[in-house]
CSV table of C-alpha atoms in Angstrom, one decimal:
chain,number,residue,atom,x,y,z
C,1,UNK,CA,60.8,28.1,10.4
C,2,UNK,CA,63.7,29.4,12.7
C,3,UNK,CA,63.6,33.1,13.3
C,4,UNK,CA,65.7,35.8,14.8
C,5,UNK,CA,63.8,38.1,17.3
C,6,UNK,CA,66.2,41.2,17.0
C,7,UNK,CA,64.8,43.2,19.8
C,8,UNK,CA,65.8,40.5,22.3
C,9,UNK,CA,69.5,39.9,21.0
C,10,UNK,CA,72.6,41.8,22.2
C,11,UNK,CA,74.6,44.2,20.2
C,12,UNK,CA,77.5,42.5,21.8
C,13,UNK,CA,78.9,40.0,19.4
C,14,UNK,CA,80.1,37.5,22.6
C,15,UNK,CA,76.7,37.3,24.0
C,16,UNK,CA,75.0,36.6,20.6
C,17,UNK,CA,77.7,34.2,20.1
C,18,UNK,CA,76.7,32.3,23.4
C,19,UNK,CA,73.2,32.0,22.4
C,20,UNK,CA,73.8,30.9,18.9
C,21,UNK,CA,76.4,28.1,20.0
C,22,UNK,CA,73.8,26.9,22.7
C,23,UNK,CA,71.3,26.8,19.7
C,24,UNK,CA,73.9,24.8,17.7
C,25,UNK,CA,74.4,22.3,20.4
C,26,UNK,CA,70.7,21.7,20.7
C,27,UNK,CA,69.8,21.7,17.2
C,28,UNK,CA,73.0,20.8,15.1
C,29,UNK,CA,72.3,23.8,13.1
C,30,UNK,CA,75.7,26.0,12.4
C,31,UNK,CA,75.8,29.1,14.7
C,32,UNK,CA,77.1,31.1,12.1
C,33,UNK,CA,73.7,31.0,9.8
C,34,UNK,CA,72.1,33.1,13.0
C,35,UNK,CA,75.2,35.6,13.2
C,36,UNK,CA,75.2,35.8,9.2
C,37,UNK,CA,71.7,37.0,9.2
C,38,UNK,CA,72.4,39.2,12.2
C,39,UNK,CA,75.1,41.2,10.2
C,40,UNK,CA,72.7,41.3,7.3
C,41,UNK,CA,70.0,43.5,9.3
C,42,UNK,CA,70.2,47.1,9.3
C,43,UNK,CA,70.2,49.2,12.6
C,44,UNK,CA,66.4,49.8,12.4
C,45,UNK,CA,65.8,46.2,11.5
C,46,UNK,CA,67.6,45.1,14.7
C,47,UNK,CA,65.1,47.0,16.8
C,48,UNK,CA,62.2,45.6,15.3
C,49,UNK,CA,59.6,43.3,17.1
C,50,UNK,CA,58.9,41.3,13.9
C,51,UNK,CA,60.8,37.7,13.7
C,52,UNK,CA,63.3,37.7,10.9
C,53,UNK,CA,63.3,34.3,9.2
C,54,UNK,CA,66.7,32.5,9.3
C,55,UNK,CA,65.6,28.9,8.0
C,56,UNK,CA,62.4,28.5,6.2
C,57,UNK,CA,63.2,24.7,5.6
C,58,UNK,CA,62.7,23.1,8.8
C,59,UNK,CA,61.1,19.7,8.6
C,60,UNK,CA,57.8,19.0,10.8
C,61,UNK,CA,59.8,16.5,12.7
C,62,UNK,CA,62.5,19.0,13.3
C,63,UNK,CA,60.0,21.6,14.3
C,64,UNK,CA,58.7,19.4,16.8
C,65,UNK,CA,62.0,18.4,18.0
C,66,UNK,CA,63.3,21.9,18.6
C,67,UNK,CA,59.8,23.2,20.1
C,68,UNK,CA,60.9,22.2,23.7
C,69,UNK,CA,64.2,23.5,23.3
C,70,UNK,CA,63.4,26.7,21.9
C,71,UNK,CA,61.7,28.0,25.0
C,72,UNK,CA,65.1,28.5,26.5
C,73,UNK,CA,66.5,30.2,23.6
C,74,UNK,CA,66.9,34.1,23.8
C,75,UNK,CA,66.5,35.9,20.7
C,76,UNK,CA,65.6,33.0,18.5
C,77,UNK,CA,62.2,31.5,18.2
C,78,UNK,CA,60.1,28.8,16.0
C,79,UNK,CA,57.5,30.3,13.9
C,80,UNK,CA,54.9,29.1,11.6
C,81,UNK,CA,54.8,30.2,8.1
C,82,UNK,CA,52.0,29.2,5.9
C,83,UNK,CA,53.0,27.4,2.6
C,84,UNK,CA,51.1,26.9,-0.4
C,85,UNK,CA,50.5,23.4,-2.0
C,86,UNK,CA,49.9,22.5,-5.7
C,87,UNK,CA,48.2,19.3,-6.6
C,88,UNK,CA,49.5,18.4,-10.0
C,89,UNK,CA,49.6,14.6,-9.6
C,90,UNK,CA,53.2,14.5,-9.0
C,91,UNK,CA,54.0,15.3,-12.6
C,92,UNK,CA,57.2,17.3,-13.2
C,93,UNK,CA,55.9,20.0,-15.2
C,94,UNK,CA,58.3,22.8,-16.0
C,95,UNK,CA,56.2,24.8,-18.6
C,96,UNK,CA,53.4,25.9,-16.0
C,97,UNK,CA,55.9,28.0,-14.1
C,98,UNK,CA,54.9,31.3,-16.1
C,99,UNK,CA,51.1,30.3,-15.5
C,100,UNK,CA,51.3,29.5,-11.8
C,101,UNK,CA,53.6,32.0,-10.9
C,102,UNK,CA,55.9,31.6,-7.8
C,103,UNK,CA,55.8,33.0,-4.3
C,104,UNK,CA,58.6,34.8,-2.3
C,105,UNK,CA,59.3,37.0,0.7
C,106,UNK,CA,57.3,40.2,1.0
C,107,UNK,CA,59.4,43.4,-0.3
C,108,UNK,CA,59.9,46.4,1.6
C,109,UNK,CA,57.7,48.2,-0.9
C,110,UNK,CA,54.8,45.9,-0.1
C,111,UNK,CA,55.5,46.3,3.5
C,112,UNK,CA,55.5,50.1,3.1
C,113,UNK,CA,51.8,50.4,1.6
C,114,UNK,CA,49.8,52.1,4.0
C,115,UNK,CA,46.9,49.4,3.6
C,116,UNK,CA,49.4,46.5,3.9
C,117,UNK,CA,48.4,43.6,6.2
C,118,UNK,CA,52.0,42.0,5.6
C,119,UNK,CA,54.6,41.6,8.4
C,120,UNK,CA,58.4,40.8,7.6
C,121,UNK,CA,58.4,37.0,7.3
C,122,UNK,CA,55.1,36.9,5.1
C,123,UNK,CA,55.3,35.1,2.0
C,124,UNK,CA,53.4,36.5,-0.9
C,125,UNK,CA,52.4,35.8,-4.7
C,126,UNK,CA,54.9,37.3,-6.9
C,127,UNK,CA,53.9,36.4,-10.5
C,128,UNK,CA,51.3,34.4,-12.5
C,129,UNK,CA,48.2,33.1,-10.7
C,130,UNK,CA,49.9,33.4,-7.3
C,131,UNK,CA,50.0,37.1,-7.7
C,132,UNK,CA,46.5,37.5,-9.4
C,133,UNK,CA,44.8,35.5,-6.7
C,134,UNK,CA,47.0,36.6,-3.8
C,135,UNK,CA,43.9,38.2,-1.9
C,136,UNK,CA,42.1,34.8,-2.3
C,137,UNK,CA,45.0,32.3,-1.6
C,138,UNK,CA,46.6,34.6,1.4
C,139,UNK,CA,44.0,34.3,4.3
C,140,UNK,CA,44.4,36.5,7.4
C,141,UNK,CA,47.1,36.4,9.9
C,142,UNK,CA,46.1,35.6,13.5
C,143,UNK,CA,47.1,38.1,16.7
C,144,UNK,CA,47.9,37.3,20.1
C,145,UNK,CA,48.3,40.3,22.3
C,146,UNK,CA,50.2,39.2,25.7
C,147,UNK,CA,51.4,40.8,28.7
C,148,UNK,CA,54.8,40.1,29.3
C,149,UNK,CA,57.1,40.5,32.6
C,150,UNK,CA,60.7,41.9,32.5
C,151,UNK,CA,62.0,38.5,32.3
C,152,UNK,CA,60.0,37.9,29.0
C,153,UNK,CA,57.6,35.4,30.8
C,154,UNK,CA,53.9,35.4,29.6
C,155,UNK,CA,51.8,36.8,32.3
C,156,UNK,CA,48.4,36.9,30.6
C,157,UNK,CA,46.6,37.3,27.2
C,158,UNK,CA,44.5,40.1,26.1
C,159,UNK,CA,43.5,39.3,22.7
C,160,UNK,CA,43.7,36.2,20.8
C,161,UNK,CA,42.4,36.0,17.1
C,162,UNK,CA,43.1,32.7,15.2
C,163,UNK,CA,44.6,32.8,11.7
C,164,UNK,CA,42.1,32.2,8.9
C,165,UNK,CA,43.5,29.8,6.1
C,166,UNK,CA,43.3,31.2,2.2
C,167,UNK,CA,40.7,29.7,-0.1
C,168,UNK,CA,41.6,27.0,-2.6
C,169,UNK,CA,41.3,27.9,-6.2
C,170,UNK,CA,40.7,25.0,-8.9
C,171,UNK,CA,42.2,25.5,-12.3
C,172,UNK,CA,40.9,24.0,-15.7
C,173,UNK,CA,44.5,23.0,-16.7
C,174,UNK,CA,44.9,19.5,-17.8
C,175,UNK,CA,48.3,18.7,-16.1
C,176,UNK,CA,48.7,15.3,-17.7
C,177,UNK,CA,48.3,16.6,-21.4
C,178,UNK,CA,50.5,19.4,-20.5
C,179,UNK,CA,53.3,16.8,-19.3
C,180,UNK,CA,52.8,14.9,-22.3
C,181,UNK,CA,53.1,18.0,-24.6
C,182,UNK,CA,55.9,19.1,-22.7
C,183,UNK,CA,57.9,15.9,-23.0
C,184,UNK,CA,57.0,15.5,-26.8
C,185,UNK,CA,58.4,19.2,-27.5
C,186,UNK,CA,61.6,18.1,-25.6
C,187,UNK,CA,61.9,15.2,-27.8
C,188,UNK,CA,61.2,16.8,-31.0
C,189,UNK,CA,63.8,19.8,-29.9
C,190,UNK,CA,66.5,16.9,-29.6
C,191,UNK,CA,65.6,15.4,-33.0
C,192,UNK,CA,65.8,18.8,-34.4
C,193,UNK,CA,69.4,19.7,-32.9
C,194,UNK,CA,70.9,16.4,-34.4
């Protein structure tokens, strides 16, 4: 994902615009998506060290392509955000949404909890099984403490803890039967309306 590093960006519009235009030239992504995101940030959010995600949907290929260029960007960085993957034999089953639930950006209320291990860019279960099994699916964030000089260059590493992936869960849902039942119900509803 592409993310703003608010504490590294100037409050001066012209200075930010130069940076965002360079990124536009490097990536083809419009400069205004970065400025638009900046404008939505509160004053306290503009001072934070945590990245603020601008674009979650970068392809793996774009991420690789941008990774070399990203080193020269001030205030914008590439970050890795874990995703959850469902294996339903590629069946388009709409009716499982209420069971499986969904994930979304961690809320300010979740961040405010004293025991929270979330940071601003985290994705968390919001409903259904995603919420019920959040503590199992989530895994643990890694940590890297660095010594940085005044130019923002890494001078040394003090602590590096790799992230730990979450666990898989296996459900006893018959997705093929569910797809057949869903299709049958749709057809019967069409007949009933006719």
